[in-house]
Amino acid sequence: MIKQAIATIKKTKEIQDKYGIATKKSFGQNFIIEPRVVEKIATAAIQDKDELVFEIGPGIGALTQWLCEFSNQVIAFEIDDRLPSVLEQEIGFDHLQVILEDFLEVDVNEVIRKYRKDGQKVVFASNLPYYITTPILFKLFEAQEPIERITVMMQKEVGDRFLAKENDKEYNALSVITQYRCHVKKVMDVSRHVFNPKPNVDSMVVQFAFHHEYNVKEEEKFFEMVKACFTQRRKTIYNNFQTWTKDKGLAQELLERANIAPNTRAQQCTLEDFIRLYEVSYESVCAS
Ligand code: SAM
């Protein structure tokens, strides 16, 4: 049982004063000061006590204490060398392990192999440092070792792009590539007022659950094609796609075979449209 929530303004200030921790903007430090928000993130992130939980950026432990409440094994990566000793004293290291390391430098496959027991599900949870949201997520999306789900707080506008569907104005290559790997859902909107210091933007908690529904050959080339199709948003898919095929006639023919009208825009195409287009193109464009 949690005796005292860290995620309140009173407790946060008390811990910061006690250990002399002024927040560092360069590390994207905005601590959560609303216990219901961290409890909800942890509830969404963890389904079973046996899941292996990795946290990125525990800070002074606002979310960490809830992750430790709901799981028997939490490994947290923190870049700021002032914080592991705070976490040790405020939360205790019973089933929490803090690793002082820049998460961007971590070999995700290696740490999963190191800590995961046979059959154990792996989940990630974080109130992400906003300045590296996308690189962190792509690092996780590209991991080869199995990850069940990722539940993270991010800037609202970035969350909207991950969630966007065809015809939404935020829909882009990032939405398509992410949804190729994961079911994406919004857990909740979070106001800027529940952070200390208060950021200039509102946030959103988003969950990515890996699904393995699609399996194209040479995924990297599929992602390149999707990015190429979105290069110039106001141009037709034919215009963008022909720069990827490097052959106008072939582009026309492949679009027809995939049943996509050449005057469509990439924004109107579903994930399945892109997969079909890639599959009909693979032999003539990629395998040659
Ligand atoms: N989890 C805490 C909370 O919700 O109150 C803190 C969240 S704060 C937005 C981001 C945290 O990530 C900070 O503790 C910061 O020091 C840490 N951080 C920033 N860059 C990092 C990196 N590259 N690797 C690991 N941690 C990082």
PDB file of C-alpha atoms and ligand atoms in Angstrom:
ATOM      1  CA  MET A   1       0.000   0.000   0.000  1.00  0.00           C
ATOM      2  CA  ILE A   2       1.219   3.482  -0.835  1.00  0.00           C
ATOM      3  CA  LYS A   3       1.433   5.436   2.422  1.00  0.00           C
ATOM      4  CA  GLN A   4       2.054   8.824   0.913  1.00  0.00           C
ATOM      5  CA  ALA A   5       1.733   9.818  -2.734  1.00  0.00           C
ATOM      6  CA  ILE A   6       4.788  11.560  -4.186  1.00  0.00           C
ATOM      7  CA  ALA A   7       2.653  13.117  -6.942  1.00  0.00           C
ATOM      8  CA  THR A   8       1.356  16.078  -4.921  1.00  0.00           C
ATOM      9  CA  ILE A   9       2.730  19.600  -4.989  1.00  0.00           C
ATOM     10  CA  LYS A  10       3.425  19.457  -1.226  1.00  0.00           C
ATOM     11  CA  LYS A  11       5.380  16.191  -1.310  1.00  0.00           C
ATOM     12  CA  THR A  12       7.201  17.102  -4.542  1.00  0.00           C
ATOM     13  CA  LYS A  13       8.419  20.383  -3.042  1.00  0.00           C
ATOM     14  CA  GLU A  14       9.334  18.628   0.200  1.00  0.00           C
ATOM     15  CA  ILE A  15      11.496  16.072  -1.666  1.00  0.00           C
ATOM     16  CA  GLN A  16      13.075  18.730  -3.865  1.00  0.00           C
ATOM     17  CA  ASP A  17      13.971  20.846  -0.809  1.00  0.00           C
ATOM     18  CA  LYS A  18      15.228  17.867   1.202  1.00  0.00           C
ATOM     19  CA  TYR A  19      17.648  16.715  -1.541  1.00  0.00           C
ATOM     20  CA  GLY A  20      18.275  20.109  -3.141  1.00  0.00           C
ATOM     21  CA  ILE A  21      16.827  19.058  -6.510  1.00  0.00           C
ATOM     22  CA  ALA A  22      16.097  22.013  -8.794  1.00  0.00           C
ATOM     23  CA  THR A  23      14.407  20.732 -11.983  1.00  0.00           C
ATOM     24  CA  LYS A  24      16.564  20.669 -15.109  1.00  0.00           C
ATOM     25  CA  LYS A  25      14.899  21.906 -18.287  1.00  0.00           C
ATOM     26  CA  SER A  26      17.607  20.244 -20.399  1.00  0.00           C
ATOM     27  CA  PHE A  27      16.394  16.824 -19.146  1.00  0.00           C
ATOM     28  CA  GLY A  28      12.720  17.670 -19.789  1.00  0.00           C
ATOM     29  CA  GLN A  29      11.930  17.511 -16.078  1.00  0.00           C
ATOM     30  CA  ASN A  30       8.258  18.252 -15.402  1.00  0.00           C
ATOM     31  CA  PHE A  31       7.136  16.252 -12.389  1.00  0.00           C
ATOM     32  CA  ILE A  32       3.526  15.088 -12.070  1.00  0.00           C
ATOM     33  CA  ILE A  33       1.711  16.529  -9.058  1.00  0.00           C
ATOM     34  CA  GLU A  34      -1.661  14.786  -9.350  1.00  0.00           C
ATOM     35  CA  PRO A  35      -1.877  11.275  -7.852  1.00  0.00           C
ATOM     36  CA  ARG A  36      -4.942  10.242  -9.905  1.00  0.00           C
ATOM     37  CA  VAL A  37      -2.964  10.757 -13.132  1.00  0.00           C
ATOM     38  CA  VAL A  38      -0.056   8.506 -12.135  1.00  0.00           C
ATOM     39  CA  GLU A  39      -2.370   5.877 -10.712  1.00  0.00           C
ATOM     40  CA  LYS A  40      -4.292   5.797 -13.994  1.00  0.00           C
ATOM     41  CA  ILE A  41      -1.110   5.491 -16.089  1.00  0.00           C
ATOM     42  CA  ALA A  42       0.071   2.568 -13.938  1.00  0.00           C
ATOM     43  CA  THR A  43      -3.335   0.884 -14.055  1.00  0.00           C
ATOM     44  CA  ALA A  44      -3.377   1.100 -17.861  1.00  0.00           C
ATOM     45  CA  ALA A  45       0.274   0.060 -18.192  1.00  0.00           C
ATOM     46  CA  ILE A  46       0.217  -3.098 -16.078  1.00  0.00           C
ATOM     47  CA  GLN A  47      -2.276  -5.938 -16.279  1.00  0.00           C
ATOM     48  CA  ASP A  48      -0.574  -8.484 -14.064  1.00  0.00           C
ATOM     49  CA  LYS A  49       1.820  -8.368 -11.078  1.00  0.00           C
ATOM     50  CA  ASP A  50       4.235 -10.675 -12.909  1.00  0.00           C
ATOM     51  CA  GLU A  51       4.788  -8.332 -15.841  1.00  0.00           C
ATOM     52  CA  LEU A  52       8.310  -6.951 -16.164  1.00  0.00           C
ATOM     53  CA  VAL A  53       8.001  -3.166 -16.155  1.00  0.00           C
ATOM     54  CA  PHE A  54      10.575  -0.788 -17.617  1.00  0.00           C
ATOM     55  CA  GLU A  55      10.195   2.888 -16.787  1.00  0.00           C
ATOM     56  CA  ILE A  56      11.989   5.654 -18.677  1.00  0.00           C
ATOM     57  CA  GLY A  57      12.780   8.726 -16.554  1.00  0.00           C
ATOM     58  CA  PRO A  58      11.442   8.008 -13.040  1.00  0.00           C
ATOM     59  CA  GLY A  59      12.321  11.525 -11.784  1.00  0.00           C
ATOM     60  CA  ILE A  60      11.585  11.639  -8.055  1.00  0.00           C
ATOM     61  CA  GLY A  61       9.267   8.623  -8.315  1.00  0.00           C
ATOM     62  CA  ALA A  62       5.733   9.972  -8.851  1.00  0.00           C
ATOM     63  CA  LEU A  63       4.813   7.208 -11.299  1.00  0.00           C
ATOM     64  CA  THR A  64       7.450   4.734 -10.117  1.00  0.00           C
ATOM     65  CA  GLN A  65       5.776   4.187  -6.755  1.00  0.00           C
ATOM     66  CA  TRP A  66       2.553   3.120  -8.525  1.00  0.00           C
ATOM     67  CA  LEU A  67       4.411   0.863 -10.932  1.00  0.00           C
ATOM     68  CA  CYS A  68       6.041  -0.806  -7.907  1.00  0.00           C
ATOM     69  CA  GLU A  69       2.598  -1.158  -6.355  1.00  0.00           C
ATOM     70  CA  PHE A  70       1.187  -3.011  -9.374  1.00  0.00           C
ATOM     71  CA  SER A  71       4.212  -5.083 -10.464  1.00  0.00           C
ATOM     72  CA  ASN A  72       6.788  -7.227  -8.681  1.00  0.00           C
ATOM     73  CA  GLN A  73       9.653  -6.084 -10.903  1.00  0.00           C
ATOM     74  CA  VAL A  74      10.361  -2.544 -12.071  1.00  0.00           C
ATOM     75  CA  ILE A  75      13.542  -1.424 -13.833  1.00  0.00           C
ATOM     76  CA  ALA A  76      13.854   2.351 -14.243  1.00  0.00           C
ATOM     77  CA  PHE A  77      16.342   4.207 -16.474  1.00  0.00           C
ATOM     78  CA  GLU A  78      17.245   7.712 -15.351  1.00  0.00           C
ATOM     79  CA  ILE A  79      19.775  10.091 -16.908  1.00  0.00           C
ATOM     80  CA  ASP A  80      20.088  12.481 -13.937  1.00  0.00           C
ATOM     81  CA  ASP A  81      22.715  11.268 -11.468  1.00  0.00           C
ATOM     82  CA  ARG A  82      21.087  13.181  -8.559  1.00  0.00           C
ATOM     83  CA  LEU A  83      17.955  11.008  -8.665  1.00  0.00           C
ATOM     84  CA  PRO A  84      18.808   7.323  -7.979  1.00  0.00           C
ATOM     85  CA  SER A  85      19.630   8.025  -4.326  1.00  0.00           C
ATOM     86  CA  VAL A  86      16.386  10.024  -3.934  1.00  0.00           C
ATOM     87  CA  LEU A  87      14.422   7.079  -5.340  1.00  0.00           C
ATOM     88  CA  GLU A  88      16.219   4.642  -3.098  1.00  0.00           C
ATOM     89  CA  GLN A  89      15.357   6.631   0.005  1.00  0.00           C
ATOM     90  CA  GLU A  90      11.837   7.631  -0.954  1.00  0.00           C
ATOM     91  CA  ILE A  91      10.626   4.354  -2.503  1.00  0.00           C
ATOM     92  CA  GLY A  92      13.114   1.723  -1.384  1.00  0.00           C
ATOM     93  CA  PHE A  93      14.665  -0.804  -3.744  1.00  0.00           C
ATOM     94  CA  ASP A  94      12.642  -3.877  -2.820  1.00  0.00           C
ATOM     95  CA  HIS A  95      11.613  -4.751  -6.327  1.00  0.00           C
ATOM     96  CA  LEU A  96      12.763  -1.542  -7.987  1.00  0.00           C
ATOM     97  CA  GLN A  97      16.094  -1.288  -9.750  1.00  0.00           C
ATOM     98  CA  VAL A  98      17.282   2.093 -10.991  1.00  0.00           C
ATOM     99  CA  ILE A  99      19.826   2.226 -13.789  1.00  0.00           C
ATOM    100  CA  LEU A 100      21.669   5.498 -14.275  1.00  0.00           C
ATOM    101  CA  GLU A 101      21.825   5.707 -18.052  1.00  0.00           C
ATOM    102  CA  ASP A 102      20.654   7.767 -21.009  1.00  0.00           C
ATOM    103  CA  PHE A 103      17.856   5.603 -22.383  1.00  0.00           C
ATOM    104  CA  LEU A 104      18.813   6.539 -25.951  1.00  0.00           C
ATOM    105  CA  GLU A 105      22.100   4.702 -25.358  1.00  0.00           C
ATOM    106  CA  VAL A 106      20.476   1.579 -23.919  1.00  0.00           C
ATOM    107  CA  ASP A 107      20.459  -1.631 -25.956  1.00  0.00           C
ATOM    108  CA  VAL A 108      16.771  -2.515 -25.540  1.00  0.00           C
ATOM    109  CA  ASN A 109      17.143  -6.103 -26.766  1.00  0.00           C
ATOM    110  CA  GLU A 110      20.010  -6.732 -24.376  1.00  0.00           C
ATOM    111  CA  VAL A 111      18.184  -5.419 -21.280  1.00  0.00           C
ATOM    112  CA  ILE A 112      15.040  -7.379 -22.110  1.00  0.00           C
ATOM    113  CA  ARG A 113      17.122 -10.553 -22.528  1.00  0.00           C
ATOM    114  CA  LYS A 114      18.888  -9.798 -19.250  1.00  0.00           C
ATOM    115  CA  TYR A 115      15.830  -9.258 -17.041  1.00  0.00           C
ATOM    116  CA  ARG A 116      12.968 -11.170 -18.666  1.00  0.00           C
ATOM    117  CA  LYS A 117      12.117 -14.579 -17.293  1.00  0.00           C
ATOM    118  CA  ASP A 118      10.710 -17.230 -19.624  1.00  0.00           C
ATOM    119  CA  GLY A 119       7.127 -16.414 -20.637  1.00  0.00           C
ATOM    120  CA  GLN A 120       7.144 -13.084 -18.773  1.00  0.00           C
ATOM    121  CA  LYS A 121       5.392 -10.166 -20.483  1.00  0.00           C
ATOM    122  CA  VAL A 122       7.362  -6.937 -20.944  1.00  0.00           C
ATOM    123  CA  VAL A 123       5.757  -3.510 -20.680  1.00  0.00           C
ATOM    124  CA  PHE A 124       7.096   0.052 -20.784  1.00  0.00           C
ATOM    125  CA  ALA A 125       5.642   3.019 -18.939  1.00  0.00           C
ATOM    126  CA  SER A 126       6.793   6.617 -18.817  1.00  0.00           C
ATOM    127  CA  ASN A 127       6.029  10.239 -18.477  1.00  0.00           C
ATOM    128  CA  LEU A 128       8.412  10.858 -21.357  1.00  0.00           C
ATOM    129  CA  PRO A 129      10.850  13.726 -21.560  1.00  0.00           C
ATOM    130  CA  TYR A 130       9.143  15.612 -24.420  1.00  0.00           C
ATOM    131  CA  TYR A 131      12.370  16.475 -26.239  1.00  0.00           C
ATOM    132  CA  ILE A 132      12.984  12.816 -27.142  1.00  0.00           C
ATOM    133  CA  THR A 133       9.482  11.287 -27.384  1.00  0.00           C
ATOM    134  CA  THR A 134       9.728  10.081 -30.993  1.00  0.00           C
ATOM    135  CA  PRO A 135      13.302   8.674 -30.877  1.00  0.00           C
ATOM    136  CA  ILE A 136      12.468   6.748 -27.688  1.00  0.00           C
ATOM    137  CA  LEU A 137       9.293   5.290 -29.163  1.00  0.00           C
ATOM    138  CA  PHE A 138      10.954   4.304 -32.417  1.00  0.00           C
ATOM    139  CA  LYS A 139      13.729   2.639 -30.464  1.00  0.00           C
ATOM    140  CA  LEU A 140      11.050   0.527 -28.759  1.00  0.00           C
ATOM    141  CA  PHE A 141       9.083  -0.121 -31.964  1.00  0.00           C
ATOM    142  CA  GLU A 142      12.237  -1.443 -33.603  1.00  0.00           C
ATOM    143  CA  ALA A 143      13.209  -3.813 -30.781  1.00  0.00           C
ATOM    144  CA  GLN A 144      13.397  -7.471 -31.791  1.00  0.00           C
ATOM    145  CA  GLU A 145      12.693  -8.871 -28.319  1.00  0.00           C
ATOM    146  CA  PRO A 146       8.973  -9.100 -27.499  1.00  0.00           C
ATOM    147  CA  ILE A 147       7.248  -6.097 -25.923  1.00  0.00           C
ATOM    148  CA  GLU A 148       3.578  -6.374 -24.981  1.00  0.00           C
ATOM    149  CA  ARG A 149       2.567  -2.746 -24.596  1.00  0.00           C
ATOM    150  CA  ILE A 150       3.921   0.777 -24.065  1.00  0.00           C
ATOM    151  CA  THR A 151       1.948   3.342 -22.054  1.00  0.00           C
ATOM    152  CA  VAL A 152       3.373   6.840 -22.170  1.00  0.00           C
ATOM    153  CA  MET A 153       2.609  10.492 -21.548  1.00  0.00           C
ATOM    154  CA  MET A 154       3.519  12.819 -24.392  1.00  0.00           C
ATOM    155  CA  GLN A 155       2.676  16.225 -25.789  1.00  0.00           C
ATOM    156  CA  LYS A 156      -0.962  16.208 -26.927  1.00  0.00           C
ATOM    157  CA  GLU A 157      -0.179  17.226 -30.535  1.00  0.00           C
ATOM    158  CA  VAL A 158       2.292  14.338 -30.892  1.00  0.00           C
ATOM    159  CA  GLY A 159      -0.271  11.914 -29.465  1.00  0.00           C
ATOM    160  CA  ASP A 160      -2.807  13.139 -32.040  1.00  0.00           C
ATOM    161  CA  ARG A 161      -0.408  12.181 -34.850  1.00  0.00           C
ATOM    162  CA  PHE A 162       0.081   8.649 -33.519  1.00  0.00           C
ATOM    163  CA  LEU A 163      -3.682   8.197 -33.202  1.00  0.00           C
ATOM    164  CA  ALA A 164      -4.699   9.789 -36.524  1.00  0.00           C
ATOM    165  CA  LYS A 165      -6.609   7.776 -39.128  1.00  0.00           C
ATOM    166  CA  GLU A 166      -6.910   8.405 -42.879  1.00  0.00           C
ATOM    167  CA  ASN A 167      -8.511  11.753 -43.742  1.00  0.00           C
ATOM    168  CA  ASP A 168      -7.613  13.257 -40.327  1.00  0.00           C
ATOM    169  CA  LYS A 169      -5.453  16.334 -40.741  1.00  0.00           C
ATOM    170  CA  GLU A 170      -2.777  14.945 -38.373  1.00  0.00           C
ATOM    171  CA  TYR A 171      -2.481  11.667 -40.360  1.00  0.00           C
ATOM    172  CA  ASN A 172       1.052  11.174 -41.690  1.00  0.00           C
ATOM    173  CA  ALA A 173       3.798   8.576 -42.227  1.00  0.00           C
ATOM    174  CA  LEU A 174       4.345   8.314 -38.456  1.00  0.00           C
ATOM    175  CA  SER A 175       0.687   7.299 -37.964  1.00  0.00           C
ATOM    176  CA  VAL A 176       0.877   4.629 -40.685  1.00  0.00           C
ATOM    177  CA  ILE A 177       4.213   3.156 -39.566  1.00  0.00           C
ATOM    178  CA  THR A 178       3.127   3.037 -35.914  1.00  0.00           C
ATOM    179  CA  GLN A 179      -0.259   1.463 -36.660  1.00  0.00           C
ATOM    180  CA  TYR A 180       1.469  -1.154 -38.822  1.00  0.00           C
ATOM    181  CA  ARG A 181       3.043  -2.459 -35.590  1.00  0.00           C
ATOM    182  CA  CYS A 182       0.624  -1.452 -32.824  1.00  0.00           C
ATOM    183  CA  HIS A 183      -2.973  -0.820 -31.879  1.00  0.00           C
ATOM    184  CA  VAL A 184      -2.852   2.764 -30.644  1.00  0.00           C
ATOM    185  CA  LYS A 185      -5.346   4.169 -28.145  1.00  0.00           C
ATOM    186  CA  LYS A 186      -5.721   7.256 -26.026  1.00  0.00           C
ATOM    187  CA  VAL A 187      -5.753   6.538 -22.287  1.00  0.00           C
ATOM    188  CA  MET A 188      -6.528  10.116 -21.253  1.00  0.00           C
ATOM    189  CA  ASP A 189      -5.923  13.801 -21.871  1.00  0.00           C
ATOM    190  CA  VAL A 190      -3.798  15.505 -19.222  1.00  0.00           C
ATOM    191  CA  SER A 191      -3.828  19.228 -18.500  1.00  0.00           C
ATOM    192  CA  ARG A 192      -0.550  21.191 -18.256  1.00  0.00           C
ATOM    193  CA  HIS A 193      -1.667  22.236 -14.749  1.00  0.00           C
ATOM    194  CA  VAL A 194      -0.803  18.878 -13.162  1.00  0.00           C
ATOM    195  CA  PHE A 195       2.948  19.287 -13.687  1.00  0.00           C
ATOM    196  CA  ASN A 196       5.595  21.143 -11.744  1.00  0.00           C
ATOM    197  CA  PRO A 197       7.046  23.160 -13.375  1.00  0.00           C
ATOM    198  CA  LYS A 198       4.054  23.746 -15.656  1.00  0.00           C
ATOM    199  CA  PRO A 199       4.937  23.128 -19.341  1.00  0.00           C
ATOM    200  CA  ASN A 200       3.612  25.301 -22.176  1.00  0.00           C
ATOM    201  CA  VAL A 201       1.592  22.477 -23.719  1.00  0.00           C
ATOM    202  CA  ASP A 202      -1.096  19.976 -22.709  1.00  0.00           C
ATOM    203  CA  SER A 203      -0.402  16.259 -22.676  1.00  0.00           C
ATOM    204  CA  MET A 204      -1.984  12.942 -23.485  1.00  0.00           C
ATOM    205  CA  VAL A 205      -1.357   9.400 -22.293  1.00  0.00           C
ATOM    206  CA  VAL A 206      -1.205   7.015 -25.241  1.00  0.00           C
ATOM    207  CA  GLN A 207      -0.982   3.241 -25.243  1.00  0.00           C
ATOM    208  CA  PHE A 208       0.677   1.166 -27.964  1.00  0.00           C
ATOM    209  CA  ALA A 209      -0.166  -2.558 -27.934  1.00  0.00           C
ATOM    210  CA  PHE A 210       1.915  -4.640 -30.363  1.00  0.00           C
ATOM    211  CA  HIS A 211      -0.302  -6.755 -32.642  1.00  0.00           C
ATOM    212  CA  HIS A 212       1.804  -8.617 -35.285  1.00  0.00           C
ATOM    213  CA  GLU A 213      -1.140  -8.529 -37.725  1.00  0.00           C
ATOM    214  CA  TYR A 214       0.941  -7.492 -40.727  1.00  0.00           C
ATOM    215  CA  ASN A 215       4.179  -8.930 -41.921  1.00  0.00           C
ATOM    216  CA  VAL A 216       5.599  -7.414 -45.113  1.00  0.00           C
ATOM    217  CA  LYS A 217       8.997  -8.387 -46.514  1.00  0.00           C
ATOM    218  CA  GLU A 218      11.819  -5.940 -45.699  1.00  0.00           C
ATOM    219  CA  GLU A 219       9.840  -3.631 -43.433  1.00  0.00           C
ATOM    220  CA  GLU A 220      12.413  -0.825 -43.705  1.00  0.00           C
ATOM    221  CA  LYS A 221      11.629  -0.528 -47.418  1.00  0.00           C
ATOM    222  CA  PHE A 222       7.905  -0.443 -46.690  1.00  0.00           C
ATOM    223  CA  PHE A 223       8.488   2.436 -44.255  1.00  0.00           C
ATOM    224  CA  GLU A 224      10.592   4.248 -46.887  1.00  0.00           C
ATOM    225  CA  MET A 225       7.744   3.908 -49.385  1.00  0.00           C
ATOM    226  CA  VAL A 226       5.186   5.256 -46.886  1.00  0.00           C
ATOM    227  CA  LYS A 227       7.435   8.240 -46.086  1.00  0.00           C
ATOM    228  CA  ALA A 228       7.942   8.885 -49.804  1.00  0.00           C
ATOM    229  CA  CYS A 229       4.163   8.897 -50.389  1.00  0.00           C
ATOM    230  CA  PHE A 230       3.741  11.656 -47.768  1.00  0.00           C
ATOM    231  CA  THR A 231       6.723  13.774 -48.900  1.00  0.00           C
ATOM    232  CA  GLN A 232       4.661  16.559 -50.437  1.00  0.00           C
ATOM    233  CA  ARG A 233       1.314  16.506 -48.764  1.00  0.00           C
ATOM    234  CA  ARG A 234      -0.506  18.626 -51.341  1.00  0.00           C
ATOM    235  CA  LYS A 235       0.627  16.487 -54.263  1.00  0.00           C
ATOM    236  CA  THR A 236      -1.190  13.363 -55.433  1.00  0.00           C
ATOM    237  CA  ILE A 237      -0.012   9.939 -54.398  1.00  0.00           C
ATOM    238  CA  TYR A 238       1.079   9.356 -57.999  1.00  0.00           C
ATOM    239  CA  ASN A 239       3.406  12.380 -57.861  1.00  0.00           C
ATOM    240  CA  ASN A 240       5.054  11.284 -54.640  1.00  0.00           C
ATOM    241  CA  PHE A 241       5.057   7.560 -55.378  1.00  0.00           C
ATOM    242  CA  GLN A 242       6.792   7.942 -58.757  1.00  0.00           C
ATOM    243  CA  THR A 243       9.830   9.467 -57.036  1.00  0.00           C
ATOM    244  CA  TRP A 244      10.093   6.218 -55.038  1.00  0.00           C
ATOM    245  CA  THR A 245       9.645   3.903 -58.073  1.00  0.00           C
ATOM    246  CA  LYS A 246      11.876   6.219 -60.202  1.00  0.00           C
ATOM    247  CA  ASP A 247       9.660   5.284 -63.162  1.00  0.00           C
ATOM    248  CA  LYS A 248       6.460   7.195 -64.009  1.00  0.00           C
ATOM    249  CA  GLY A 249       4.886   4.434 -66.126  1.00  0.00           C
ATOM    250  CA  LEU A 250       5.615   1.799 -63.511  1.00  0.00           C
ATOM    251  CA  ALA A 251       4.152   4.025 -60.760  1.00  0.00           C
ATOM    252  CA  GLN A 252       0.929   4.399 -62.728  1.00  0.00           C
ATOM    253  CA  GLU A 253       0.698   0.663 -63.366  1.00  0.00           C
ATOM    254  CA  LEU A 254       1.398  -0.298 -59.705  1.00  0.00           C
ATOM    255  CA  LEU A 255      -1.206   2.146 -58.394  1.00  0.00           C
ATOM    256  CA  GLU A 256      -3.747   0.636 -60.765  1.00  0.00           C
ATOM    257  CA  ARG A 257      -2.830  -2.893 -59.656  1.00  0.00           C
ATOM    258  CA  ALA A 258      -3.238  -1.838 -56.007  1.00  0.00           C
ATOM    259  CA  ASN A 259      -6.611  -0.318 -56.889  1.00  0.00           C
ATOM    260  CA  ILE A 260      -5.614   3.202 -55.796  1.00  0.00           C
ATOM    261  CA  ALA A 261      -6.697   6.112 -58.028  1.00  0.00           C
ATOM    262  CA  PRO A 262      -3.569   8.099 -59.037  1.00  0.00           C
ATOM    263  CA  ASN A 263      -5.182  11.413 -58.036  1.00  0.00           C
ATOM    264  CA  THR A 264      -5.735  10.241 -54.439  1.00  0.00           C
ATOM    265  CA  ARG A 265      -3.650  11.925 -51.728  1.00  0.00           C
ATOM    266  CA  ALA A 266      -1.577   9.866 -49.280  1.00  0.00           C
ATOM    267  CA  GLN A 267      -3.687  11.285 -46.451  1.00  0.00           C
ATOM    268  CA  GLN A 268      -6.728   9.475 -47.852  1.00  0.00           C
ATOM    269  CA  CYS A 269      -5.065   6.042 -47.987  1.00  0.00           C
ATOM    270  CA  THR A 270      -5.588   3.459 -45.270  1.00  0.00           C
ATOM    271  CA  LEU A 271      -2.804   1.349 -43.801  1.00  0.00           C
ATOM    272  CA  GLU A 272      -4.143  -1.574 -45.855  1.00  0.00           C
ATOM    273  CA  ASP A 273      -3.910   0.548 -49.050  1.00  0.00           C
ATOM    274  CA  PHE A 274      -0.212   1.197 -48.325  1.00  0.00           C
ATOM    275  CA  ILE A 275       0.429  -2.489 -47.612  1.00  0.00           C
ATOM    276  CA  ARG A 276      -1.301  -3.500 -50.861  1.00  0.00           C
ATOM    277  CA  LEU A 277       0.672  -0.928 -52.827  1.00  0.00           C
ATOM    278  CA  TYR A 278       3.939  -2.142 -51.309  1.00  0.00           C
ATOM    279  CA  GLU A 279       3.138  -5.778 -51.975  1.00  0.00           C
ATOM    280  CA  VAL A 280       2.358  -5.222 -55.667  1.00  0.00           C
ATOM    281  CA  SER A 281       5.531  -3.077 -55.950  1.00  0.00           C
ATOM    282  CA  TYR A 282       7.926  -5.342 -54.089  1.00  0.00           C
ATOM    283  CA  GLU A 283       9.127  -7.515 -56.984  1.00  0.00           C
ATOM    284  CA  SER A 284       9.673  -4.687 -59.472  1.00  0.00           C
ATOM    285  CA  VAL A 285      10.979  -1.980 -57.094  1.00  0.00           C
ATOM    286  CA  CYS A 286      12.607  -3.644 -54.059  1.00  0.00           C
ATOM    287  CA  ALA A 287      13.697  -7.116 -55.075  1.00  0.00           C
ATOM    288  CA  SER A 288      15.458  -5.971 -58.252  1.00  0.00           C
TER     289      SER A 288
HETATM  290  N1  SAM B   1       8.392  10.197 -14.053  1.00  0.00           N
HETATM  291  C1  SAM B   1       8.527  11.486 -13.405  1.00  0.00           C
HETATM  292  C2  SAM B   1       7.159  12.108 -13.236  1.00  0.00           C
HETATM  293  O1  SAM B   1       6.244  11.669 -13.938  1.00  0.00           O
HETATM  294  O2  SAM B   1       6.995  13.021 -12.433  1.00  0.00           O
HETATM  295  C3  SAM B   1       9.454  12.420 -14.195  1.00  0.00           C
HETATM  296  C4  SAM B   1       9.051  12.689 -15.627  1.00  0.00           C
HETATM  297  S1  SAM B   1       9.985  13.974 -16.421  1.00  0.00           S
HETATM  298  C5  SAM B   1       8.837  14.524 -17.662  1.00  0.00           C
HETATM  299  C6  SAM B   1      11.169  13.101 -17.445  1.00  0.00           C
HETATM  300  C7  SAM B   1      12.234  12.323 -16.689  1.00  0.00           C
HETATM  301  O3  SAM B   1      13.081  11.674 -17.655  1.00  0.00           O
HETATM  302  C8  SAM B   1      13.177  13.154 -15.829  1.00  0.00           C
HETATM  303  O4  SAM B   1      13.385  12.511 -14.600  1.00  0.00           O
HETATM  304  C9  SAM B   1      14.486  13.205 -16.635  1.00  0.00           C
HETATM  305  O5  SAM B   1      15.630  13.377 -15.830  1.00  0.00           O
HETATM  306  C10 SAM B   1      14.446  11.853 -17.325  1.00  0.00           C
HETATM  307  N2  SAM B   1      15.196  11.794 -18.587  1.00  0.00           N
HETATM  308  C11 SAM B   1      15.386  12.784 -19.503  1.00  0.00           C
HETATM  309  N3  SAM B   1      16.094  12.345 -20.546  1.00  0.00           N
HETATM  310  C12 SAM B   1      16.354  11.027 -20.305  1.00  0.00           C
HETATM  311  C13 SAM B   1      17.076  10.023 -21.007  1.00  0.00           C
HETATM  312  N4  SAM B   1      17.652  10.293 -22.187  1.00  0.00           N
HETATM  313  N5  SAM B   1      17.173   8.788 -20.464  1.00  0.00           N
HETATM  314  C14 SAM B   1      16.596   8.520 -19.250  1.00  0.00           C
HETATM  315  N6  SAM B   1      15.915   9.443 -18.540  1.00  0.00           N
HETATM  316  C15 SAM B   1      15.792  10.669 -19.050  1.00  0.00           C
END
